[in-house]
Short mmCIF file of C-alpha atoms in Angstrom, two decimals:
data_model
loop_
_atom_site.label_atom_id
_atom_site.label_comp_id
_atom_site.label_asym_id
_atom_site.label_seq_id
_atom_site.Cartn_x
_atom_site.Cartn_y
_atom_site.Cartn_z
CA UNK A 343 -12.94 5.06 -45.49
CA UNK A 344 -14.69 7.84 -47.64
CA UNK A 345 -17.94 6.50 -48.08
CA UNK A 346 -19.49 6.71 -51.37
CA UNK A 347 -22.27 3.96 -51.81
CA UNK A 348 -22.25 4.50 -55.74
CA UNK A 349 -24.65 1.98 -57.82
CA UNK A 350 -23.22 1.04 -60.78
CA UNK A 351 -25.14 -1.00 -63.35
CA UNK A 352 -23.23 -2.84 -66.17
CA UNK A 353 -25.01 -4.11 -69.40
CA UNK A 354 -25.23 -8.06 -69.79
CA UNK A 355 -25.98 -9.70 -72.91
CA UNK A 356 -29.44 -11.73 -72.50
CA UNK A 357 -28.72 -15.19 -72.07
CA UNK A 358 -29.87 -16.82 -75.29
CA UNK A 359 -32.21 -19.21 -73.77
CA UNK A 360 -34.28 -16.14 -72.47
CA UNK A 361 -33.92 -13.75 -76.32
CA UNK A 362 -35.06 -16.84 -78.00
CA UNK A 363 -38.01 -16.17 -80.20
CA UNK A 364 -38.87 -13.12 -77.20
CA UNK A 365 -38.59 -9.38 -78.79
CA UNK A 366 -39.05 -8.45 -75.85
CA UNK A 367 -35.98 -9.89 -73.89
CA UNK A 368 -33.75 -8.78 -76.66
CA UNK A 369 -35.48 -5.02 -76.22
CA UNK A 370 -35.22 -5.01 -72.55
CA UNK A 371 -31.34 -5.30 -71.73
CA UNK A 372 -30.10 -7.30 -68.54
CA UNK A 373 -27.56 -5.32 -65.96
CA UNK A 374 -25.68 -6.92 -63.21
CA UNK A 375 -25.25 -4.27 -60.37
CA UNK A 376 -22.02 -3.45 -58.54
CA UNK A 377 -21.65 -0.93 -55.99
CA UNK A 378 -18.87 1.36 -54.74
CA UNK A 379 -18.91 1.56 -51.60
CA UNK A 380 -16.35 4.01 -51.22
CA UNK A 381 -12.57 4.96 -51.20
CA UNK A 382 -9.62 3.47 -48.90
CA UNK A 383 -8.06 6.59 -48.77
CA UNK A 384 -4.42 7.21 -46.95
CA UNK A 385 -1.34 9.47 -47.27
CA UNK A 386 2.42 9.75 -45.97
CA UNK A 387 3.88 13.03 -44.86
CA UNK A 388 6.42 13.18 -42.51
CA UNK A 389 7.25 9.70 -42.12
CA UNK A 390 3.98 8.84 -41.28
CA UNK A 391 1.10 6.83 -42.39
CA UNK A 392 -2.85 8.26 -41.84
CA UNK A 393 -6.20 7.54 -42.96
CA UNK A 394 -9.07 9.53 -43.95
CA UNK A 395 -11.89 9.07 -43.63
CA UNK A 396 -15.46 10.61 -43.66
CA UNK A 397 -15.73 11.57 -40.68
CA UNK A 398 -12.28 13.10 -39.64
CA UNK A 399 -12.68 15.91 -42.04
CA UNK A 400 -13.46 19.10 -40.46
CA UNK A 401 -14.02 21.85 -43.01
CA UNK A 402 -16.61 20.47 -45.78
CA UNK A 403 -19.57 21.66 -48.06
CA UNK A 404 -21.26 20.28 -50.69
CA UNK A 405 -24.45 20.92 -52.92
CA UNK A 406 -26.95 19.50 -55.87
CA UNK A 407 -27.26 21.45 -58.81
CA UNK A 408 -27.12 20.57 -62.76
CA UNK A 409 -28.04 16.84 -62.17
CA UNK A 410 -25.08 16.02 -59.94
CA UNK A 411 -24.33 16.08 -56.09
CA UNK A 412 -20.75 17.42 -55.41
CA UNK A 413 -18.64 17.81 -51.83
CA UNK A 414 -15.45 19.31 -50.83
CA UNK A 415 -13.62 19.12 -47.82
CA UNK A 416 -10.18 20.64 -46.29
CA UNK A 417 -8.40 18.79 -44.23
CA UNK A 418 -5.54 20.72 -42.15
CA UNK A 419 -2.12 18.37 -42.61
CA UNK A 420 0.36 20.69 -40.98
CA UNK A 421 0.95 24.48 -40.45
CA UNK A 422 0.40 26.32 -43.77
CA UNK A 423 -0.54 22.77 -44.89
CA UNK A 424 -3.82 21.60 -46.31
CA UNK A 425 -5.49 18.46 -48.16
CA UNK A 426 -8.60 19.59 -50.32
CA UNK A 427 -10.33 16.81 -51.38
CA UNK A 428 -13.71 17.30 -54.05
CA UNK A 429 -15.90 14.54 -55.65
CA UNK A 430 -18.56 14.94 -58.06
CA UNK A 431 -21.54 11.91 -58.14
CA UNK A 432 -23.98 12.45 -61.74
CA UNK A 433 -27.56 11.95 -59.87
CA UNK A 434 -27.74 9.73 -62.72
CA UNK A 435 -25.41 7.34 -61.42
CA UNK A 436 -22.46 5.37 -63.24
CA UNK A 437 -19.78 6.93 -62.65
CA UNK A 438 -17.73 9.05 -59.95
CA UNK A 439 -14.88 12.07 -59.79
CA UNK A 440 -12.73 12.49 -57.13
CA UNK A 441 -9.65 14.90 -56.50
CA UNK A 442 -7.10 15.35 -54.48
CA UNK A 443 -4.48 18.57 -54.29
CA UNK A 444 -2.54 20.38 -51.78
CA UNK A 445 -3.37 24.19 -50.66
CA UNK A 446 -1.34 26.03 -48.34
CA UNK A 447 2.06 28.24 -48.02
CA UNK A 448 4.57 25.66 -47.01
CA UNK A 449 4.00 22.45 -49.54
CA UNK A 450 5.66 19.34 -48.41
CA UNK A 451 5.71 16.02 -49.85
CA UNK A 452 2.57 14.09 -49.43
CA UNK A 453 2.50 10.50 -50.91
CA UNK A 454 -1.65 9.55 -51.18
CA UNK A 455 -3.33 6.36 -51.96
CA UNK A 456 -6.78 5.32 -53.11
CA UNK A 457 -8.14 2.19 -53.22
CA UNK A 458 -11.82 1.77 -54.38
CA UNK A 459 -13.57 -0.80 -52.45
CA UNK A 460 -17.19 -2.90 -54.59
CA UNK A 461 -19.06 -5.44 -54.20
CA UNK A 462 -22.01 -6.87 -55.11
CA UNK A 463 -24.81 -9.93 -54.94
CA UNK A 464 -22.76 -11.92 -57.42
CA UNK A 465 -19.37 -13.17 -57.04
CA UNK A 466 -16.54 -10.33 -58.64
CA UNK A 467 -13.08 -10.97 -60.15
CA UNK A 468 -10.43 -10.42 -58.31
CA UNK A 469 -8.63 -9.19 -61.33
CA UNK A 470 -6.84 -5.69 -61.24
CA UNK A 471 -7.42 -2.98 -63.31
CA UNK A 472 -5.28 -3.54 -67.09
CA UNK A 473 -4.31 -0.62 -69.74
CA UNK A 474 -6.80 -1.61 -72.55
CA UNK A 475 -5.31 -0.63 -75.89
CA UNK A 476 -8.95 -0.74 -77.80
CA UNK A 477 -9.66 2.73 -76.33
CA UNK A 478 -7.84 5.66 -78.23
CA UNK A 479 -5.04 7.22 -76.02
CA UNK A 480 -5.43 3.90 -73.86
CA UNK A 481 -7.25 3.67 -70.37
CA UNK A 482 -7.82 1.51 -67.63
CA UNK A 483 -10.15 -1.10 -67.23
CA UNK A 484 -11.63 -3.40 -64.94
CA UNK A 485 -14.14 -6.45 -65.64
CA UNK A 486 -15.93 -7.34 -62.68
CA UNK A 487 -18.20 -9.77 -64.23
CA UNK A 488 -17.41 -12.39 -67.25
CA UNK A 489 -20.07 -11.21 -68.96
CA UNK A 490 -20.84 -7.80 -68.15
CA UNK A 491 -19.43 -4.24 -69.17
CA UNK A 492 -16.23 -3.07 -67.88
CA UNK A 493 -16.00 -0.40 -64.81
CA UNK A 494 -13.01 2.09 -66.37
CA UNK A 495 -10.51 4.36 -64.56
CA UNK A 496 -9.37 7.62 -66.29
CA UNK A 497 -6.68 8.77 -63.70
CA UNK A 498 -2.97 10.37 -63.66
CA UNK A 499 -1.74 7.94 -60.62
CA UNK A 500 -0.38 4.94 -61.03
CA UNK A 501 -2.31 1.64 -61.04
CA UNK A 502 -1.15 -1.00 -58.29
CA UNK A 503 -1.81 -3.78 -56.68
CA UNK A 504 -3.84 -3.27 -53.08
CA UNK A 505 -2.30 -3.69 -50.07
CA UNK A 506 -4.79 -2.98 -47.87
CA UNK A 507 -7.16 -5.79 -45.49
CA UNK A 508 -11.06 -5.45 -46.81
CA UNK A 509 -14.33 -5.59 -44.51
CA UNK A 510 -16.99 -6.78 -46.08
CA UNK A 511 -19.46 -5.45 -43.28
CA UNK A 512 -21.10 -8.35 -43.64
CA UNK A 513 -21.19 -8.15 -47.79
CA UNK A 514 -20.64 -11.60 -49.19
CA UNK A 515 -18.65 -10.43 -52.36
CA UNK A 516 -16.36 -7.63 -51.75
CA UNK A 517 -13.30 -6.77 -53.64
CA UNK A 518 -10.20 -4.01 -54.22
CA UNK A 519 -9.02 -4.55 -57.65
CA UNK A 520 -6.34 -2.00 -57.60
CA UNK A 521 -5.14 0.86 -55.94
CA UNK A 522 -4.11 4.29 -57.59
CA UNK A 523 -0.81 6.15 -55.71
CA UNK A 524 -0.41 10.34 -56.50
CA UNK A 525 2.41 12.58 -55.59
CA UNK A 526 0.51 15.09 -54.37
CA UNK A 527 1.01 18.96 -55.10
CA UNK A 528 -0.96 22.08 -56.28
CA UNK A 529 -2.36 20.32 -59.24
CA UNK A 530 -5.08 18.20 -58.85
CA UNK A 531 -4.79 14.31 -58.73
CA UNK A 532 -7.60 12.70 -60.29
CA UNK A 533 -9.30 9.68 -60.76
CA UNK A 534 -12.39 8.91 -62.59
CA UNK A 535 -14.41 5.76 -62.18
CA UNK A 536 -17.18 4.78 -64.76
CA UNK A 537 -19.01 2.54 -66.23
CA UNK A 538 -18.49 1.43 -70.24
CA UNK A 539 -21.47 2.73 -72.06
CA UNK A 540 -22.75 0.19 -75.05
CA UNK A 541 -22.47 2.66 -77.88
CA UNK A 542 -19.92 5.67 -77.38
CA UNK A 543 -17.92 5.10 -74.26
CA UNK A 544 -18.27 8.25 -72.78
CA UNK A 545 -19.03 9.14 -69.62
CA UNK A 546 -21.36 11.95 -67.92
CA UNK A 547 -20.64 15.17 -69.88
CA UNK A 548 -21.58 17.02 -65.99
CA UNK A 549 -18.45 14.73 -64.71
CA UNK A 550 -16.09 15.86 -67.32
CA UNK A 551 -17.15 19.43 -66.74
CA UNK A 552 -16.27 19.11 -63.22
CA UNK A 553 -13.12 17.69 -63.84
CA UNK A 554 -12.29 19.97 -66.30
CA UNK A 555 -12.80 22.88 -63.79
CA UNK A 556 -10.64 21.05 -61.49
CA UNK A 557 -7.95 20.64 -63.69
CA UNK A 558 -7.78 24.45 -64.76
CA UNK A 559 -9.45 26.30 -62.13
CA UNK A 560 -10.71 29.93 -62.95
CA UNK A 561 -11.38 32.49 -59.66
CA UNK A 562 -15.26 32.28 -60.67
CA UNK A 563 -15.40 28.62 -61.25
CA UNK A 564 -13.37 28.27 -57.37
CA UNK A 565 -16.12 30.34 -56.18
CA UNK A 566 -19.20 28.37 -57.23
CA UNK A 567 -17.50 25.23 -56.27
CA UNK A 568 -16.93 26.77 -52.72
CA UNK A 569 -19.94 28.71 -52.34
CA UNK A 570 -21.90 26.15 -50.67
#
């Protein structure tokens, strides 16, 4: 598993019992919490089935800088064959980036699956993740709670069911809503996981920057991202 460990804190309306004649609890919202702990992450090539994880990755670097924390890593797949794999986490919290692509000479097909893997304190839905038409262009979204914002995927995989056993390590209330599947190639496959703000719905302007870069890499934006 790529381990992640992401806090993600969802508003919740104040129960009315507690904003009852109380300013303050009406000026003090209520979160529930839900972490990520990380991705499932696996891909076919050849016939064959593997896992990564984050420890099986031999060429990686990472830094801090503009209030986020970002990593790469390489992983060899055959000769003239390479994974790259980047993800950008806003020191702020709330949401996550993560891409995949191929690099390499001799490009083969490469079939790759993520599955993001929460839990939390409080019992989560076992829901998947459903194309919510309120959002302009339409995205995914996932309601852990049933009273609680939602956690939404901007991605251009395809949503699935899981198919994949889950450890809880001992975690009471642990869940894989859904799984995203990418043909892999030179351009990036992405997948975006955030948290629905009260007012705008955006997410971290630093996240969208990164992905953005990604997306439509220039030579000097390839070198800071690999400079580390």
């Amino acid at each position: 598993m790529i381990e992640i460990d992401a806090l993600l804190k969802l508003l919740a309306p104040v129960p009315a019992y507690l904003s009852a004649g109380s300013p303050a609890a009406v000026a003090c919202p209520a979160y529930k919490e839900l972490a990520l702990r990380g991705f499932d992450v696996r891909f076919e090539t050849g016939g064959r089935t593997y896992e990564l994880s984050t420890t099986n990755a031999p060429h990686s670097d990472g830094f801090r800088s503009r209030g986020l924390g970002f990593a790469r890593r390489v992983v060899p797949l055959a000769p003239g064959m390479s994974l790259e794999q980047q993800i950008v986490l806003p020191n702020a919290g709330d949401a996550v980036g993560i891409s995949w692509r191929l690099l390499g000479n001799k490009i083969t097909p490469v079939r790759l699956t993520a599955t993001p893997i929460f839990s939390s304190a409080e019992p989560i839905s076992s829901e998947i993740f459903v194309f919510d038409a309120e959002h302009n262009g339409g995205r995914l979204t996932w309601l852990p709670f049933r009273r609680a914002g939602k956690i939404i995927a901007d991605t251009n995989g395809n949503c699935t069911e899981p198919a994949i056993a889950i450890d809880s390590d001992g975690q009471e209330n642990t869940t894989a809503p859904s799984a995203f599947v990418f043909d892999l190639g030179r351009s990036p496959a992405l997948l975006l996981l955030s948290v629905e703000l009260p007012t705008s719905g955006a997410t971290d302007p630093l996240v969208g920057e990164f992905l953005a870069v990604v997306a439509n890499p220039r030579r000097e934006d390839r070198e800071l991202l690999t400079a580390a």
